[in-house]
RNA sequence: GCGCGCUUAGCUCAGUGGAAGAGCACUUCCUUCACACGGAAGGGGCCGCAGGUUCAAGUCCUGCAGCGCGCACCA
């Protein structure tokens, strides 16, 4: 390939490779493949949505899983698509249409016209997010992209409705539901968010009436309420039958102020005597508990708050048409004037808000469709018994709790954008009740005699079918046979009830099998101050801008590196910067290899491996091991951190630097060096072979590393894989020689390690050399010698030391020379460090500061003594020596010996200063 | 009220039974021929508090405190 540029420029390569992968069909899943299947269905983003950081986290994890599975040799289906997102989309379109002045309320346009606008909107804005996912590198099978309102998908939704209706699990009824006055629709319980609010508890006085129906002076029943405006619809005052304060009032009547309506005092167990005044105003139509009480006591149900949240005629002339919040004020003012407001207390309570429109939810009595959840018991046990594994596992508890308290699901919505309820009502007045309702995927044969139910279904009533409705259900398609149940689901815990639980139930009910085997719950992405990301706070960075600035790989890597399994992520742009820096490091490490010239090297020759070579191969082996283990536990942050450390600290900082002793010096120098070794003079040919072997190790490590990084950094790894020529020996397959299908590195097998003599290699010996280098650099630092100044070190070796090792030392120390002198007698105060390799001195001409050197050594000695004391304390404990396992004991003894040896060397050096 | 999570270096966080870690920030030095999106050295921790289990506890158990998040019909 052409020479790599000095810095990695992601913009230049990302689109190129994404296009290549798509063109080669790398993402396309083949149901006929003999390979084992791996499948994920994407949590469908809102069709008109924009990519945000939550998507980045979520889809990056899925992409990592998919890419890893491909490298593991599996046939992968990552099925993408979008959700019609009923309320959300309809609200967005309504807002836009109002802004354009095309309507005030959707009724102005009418259903058909309005839906045309929504579809137009969908055509225009839908699919933006798909393009954004491609930018991120998502390897979805786009040929199978689905939308929850595709005709085939809609048919699935209808079929499911009809089937459940016929089973008696779906029914229609007049119930108290959560009503969103802004969207003017019913909501499910899950769509209501409880928000703690500072409000008031108003104590209202209702005049008691005597037997003649006349107010008795000074006699009142006092009720406490947080919602005084609802009093206009009161039908009773309730007390606890066992409350001695009020038993005498039961059966009496009182006058409802403002309405001048006579209402009874009733007794109901529901009332808690300890709360408020012990008397509860009963508003049958606007409070769920009051509704229950009203049913028990046969009270009327006057509706004083309408579907749009404004007061109705029944609220009285003075209040008709007022907004409920205005009415609250007005009622309070009026009651105050009439001296019927006893007192106002500050009161903190929870108010239900619509998750979508962020307005307080109104309990509202209306005709709705409900579902009794199917296959609930089976679904609950599937998770509890681990057939479906949650990661992290703790979410099973949340799931179980919800499954154990299932309440019927209100599935109808008074919207237009969505799947229409497949039910028609006969216009004829005669005939049996059953004959008046037509429920079928097809309209009745004589449609002119029927009226279709106006409602649409909750969006989640289509999403819960996603894992199989996207794969061709109800047909027994090859795709379903191959890829259902899916392998993993990646989603947020906030939709565990909305989606995960319901998909499990749908899976069992309609497929007779679980929909997925593993569920990975991500955390929530927050800003660096820990706040949720939101448009209003403006703290939500645009992922596309980040991609443009740093590259998609950088964004992916930075996000994954700071996202531990199931914990919230405090996102900081610094994380992406880190990712960008890392990509650049990877790039330049490959560039270094490229600048050494030569073809990609093949087999490593075991006989020519140096200790350093073996050292890095062992570290690589360990890294492969750790990363593979991290993958198995979905610990991607551990995987990235391990990779980062291995590559940057171990490979680049140490191995590459050490390899320069072989690679970047002239052959003559190596030749001279080899004459001094015990192997004797090496021929030029042998030296070339050694050099080639070092290149082979570089190639080996890099080609493994690129593969290990590929799931996280798909673009740069492909660019380098191709550019470096590592695809050379790969077989041609569906994607050509892409890294996407390169085999995932396996830990080096025992025979492999034997082959390369890796077990014989004493990694610790290399560690000791590197440690000596660090100490030597420290010497220079402590002596205040600027890094630019060339210095000479003297090494008094503890044993024979090959000339090549000395050269490595010299290079790593950035020294002019390291003179080896077994008989070196350091001058008094010459700074030196003392290791098992030998003593390393930094002779300073005329600048010896005995006191400074003494201080330095004394400080070091203190450190050593502390370590020795710690180990010795344990070893002196007979309980420890008696009970600790042998290997732990041995380790401690060895450690003690090492520290003691160090101590001896330092004491010796100190003695020479006397 | 019930449940869950968090509390480790200035900041953000890893680390589930055997020598306290990373990134960022900080101090000092270095434009040395892969990389200044870089290199080198360094400073900085009663691992929230109190008990307990254990030869051994940041790690397991029990309390407590603070923060956060779910669930729950108290007007």
Short mmCIF file of C-alpha atoms (C1' of nucleotides) in Angstrom, two decimals, chain A residues 6 224 270 272 275 280 289 347 350 394 397 401 407 561 564 567 570 578 580-581 584-585 588-589 591-592 595 648 652-653 657 660 774 777-778 781 787 814 870 877 879-880 883 885 888 891-892 895 899, chain B residues 1-7 11-16 18-25 27-43 54-56 68-75:
data_model
loop_
_atom_site.label_atom_id
_atom_site.label_comp_id
_atom_site.label_asym_id
_atom_site.label_seq_id
_atom_site.Cartn_x
_atom_site.Cartn_y
_atom_site.Cartn_z
CA UNK A 6 1.50 10.75 9.66
CA UNK A 224 -58.93 17.80 52.45
CA UNK A 270 -61.10 2.82 51.85
CA UNK A 272 -57.90 6.28 56.10
CA UNK A 275 -54.99 11.10 56.79
CA UNK A 280 -62.82 12.30 51.68
CA UNK A 289 -60.33 5.46 44.05
CA UNK A 347 -48.09 19.52 50.79
CA UNK A 350 -46.67 12.82 43.52
CA UNK A 394 -30.25 -7.76 39.04
CA UNK A 397 -35.93 -8.74 40.26
CA UNK A 401 -41.95 -7.79 40.53
CA UNK A 407 -52.66 -5.37 35.45
CA UNK A 561 -14.35 2.29 27.34
CA UNK A 564 -19.36 -0.61 32.46
CA UNK A 567 -24.05 1.30 34.90
CA UNK A 570 -21.18 9.96 32.42
CA UNK A 578 -9.15 9.50 24.00
CA UNK A 580 -9.26 9.45 18.60
CA UNK A 581 -5.83 9.49 20.21
CA UNK A 584 -3.87 7.52 15.98
CA UNK A 585 -1.59 5.39 18.12
CA UNK A 588 1.25 4.99 13.88
CA UNK A 589 2.25 1.65 15.32
CA UNK A 591 3.12 2.97 10.23
CA UNK A 592 6.24 2.12 12.17
CA UNK A 595 8.53 2.02 7.57
CA UNK A 648 -0.20 1.06 24.25
CA UNK A 652 4.21 0.27 21.93
CA UNK A 653 5.98 1.56 25.02
CA UNK A 657 11.01 0.46 21.60
CA UNK A 660 14.41 -0.87 17.54
CA UNK A 774 12.65 2.81 34.57
CA UNK A 777 15.53 6.99 33.73
CA UNK A 778 14.58 8.00 37.22
CA UNK A 781 15.54 12.68 36.35
CA UNK A 787 16.37 14.57 28.58
CA UNK A 814 18.24 7.22 25.61
CA UNK A 870 4.05 -6.07 55.43
CA UNK A 877 1.48 -15.30 61.68
CA UNK A 879 -2.44 -18.94 61.39
CA UNK A 880 -1.46 -17.64 57.98
CA UNK A 883 -4.08 -22.13 56.80
CA UNK A 885 -2.95 -22.39 50.51
CA UNK A 888 -0.15 -18.17 48.31
CA UNK A 891 4.24 -16.39 46.59
CA UNK A 892 4.68 -14.47 49.82
CA UNK A 895 8.17 -11.80 47.42
CA UNK A 899 12.48 -7.43 48.71
"C1'" G B 1 -43.53 2.29 52.48
"C1'" C B 2 -40.97 -1.67 49.35
"C1'" G B 3 -37.02 -2.68 45.95
"C1'" C B 4 -32.44 -1.58 43.26
"C1'" G B 5 -27.93 0.94 42.45
"C1'" C B 6 -23.82 4.04 43.92
"C1'" U B 7 -20.05 5.78 47.80
"C1'" C B 11 -12.54 14.79 38.49
"C1'" U B 12 -14.93 10.40 36.01
"C1'" C B 13 -14.68 5.53 37.12
"C1'" A B 14 -12.53 0.04 36.75
"C1'" G B 15 -11.33 -3.52 40.34
"C1'" U B 16 -16.02 -9.69 44.13
"C1'" G B 18 -4.40 -13.12 48.71
"C1'" A B 19 1.14 -7.02 47.14
"C1'" A B 20 -4.32 -0.31 45.86
"C1'" G B 21 -5.54 0.60 39.29
"C1'" A B 22 -6.87 3.49 34.55
"C1'" G B 23 -8.15 7.92 31.81
"C1'" C B 24 -8.32 13.03 32.46
"C1'" A B 25 -6.25 16.94 35.42
"C1'" U B 27 4.38 18.90 38.51
"C1'" U B 28 9.06 18.51 35.84
"C1'" C B 29 11.73 17.35 31.41
"C1'" C B 30 11.83 16.27 25.98
"C1'" U B 31 9.85 18.63 18.89
"C1'" U B 32 15.28 11.66 19.82
"C1'" C B 33 14.35 9.41 12.48
"C1'" A B 34 5.87 5.56 14.19
"C1'" C B 35 3.03 8.92 16.89
"C1'" A B 36 3.15 16.30 20.53
"C1'" C B 37 -3.76 12.95 18.81
"C1'" G B 38 3.41 11.89 21.26
"C1'" G B 39 7.63 10.23 24.80
"C1'" A B 40 9.87 10.05 29.97
"C1'" A B 41 9.83 10.58 35.23
"C1'" G B 42 6.83 11.97 39.34
"C1'" G B 43 3.21 13.72 43.21
"C1'" U B 54 -11.85 -15.21 57.68
"C1'" C B 55 -5.11 -16.94 58.42
"C1'" A B 56 -6.30 -12.86 55.01
"C1'" G B 68 -29.44 8.55 42.68
"C1'" C B 69 -33.27 5.48 40.37
"C1'" G B 70 -37.52 2.38 40.04
"C1'" C B 71 -42.27 0.59 42.03
"C1'" A B 72 -46.56 1.81 45.24
"C1'" C B 73 -54.32 4.47 44.80
"C1'" C B 74 -53.41 7.52 50.39
"C1'" A B 75 -57.56 12.15 49.22
#
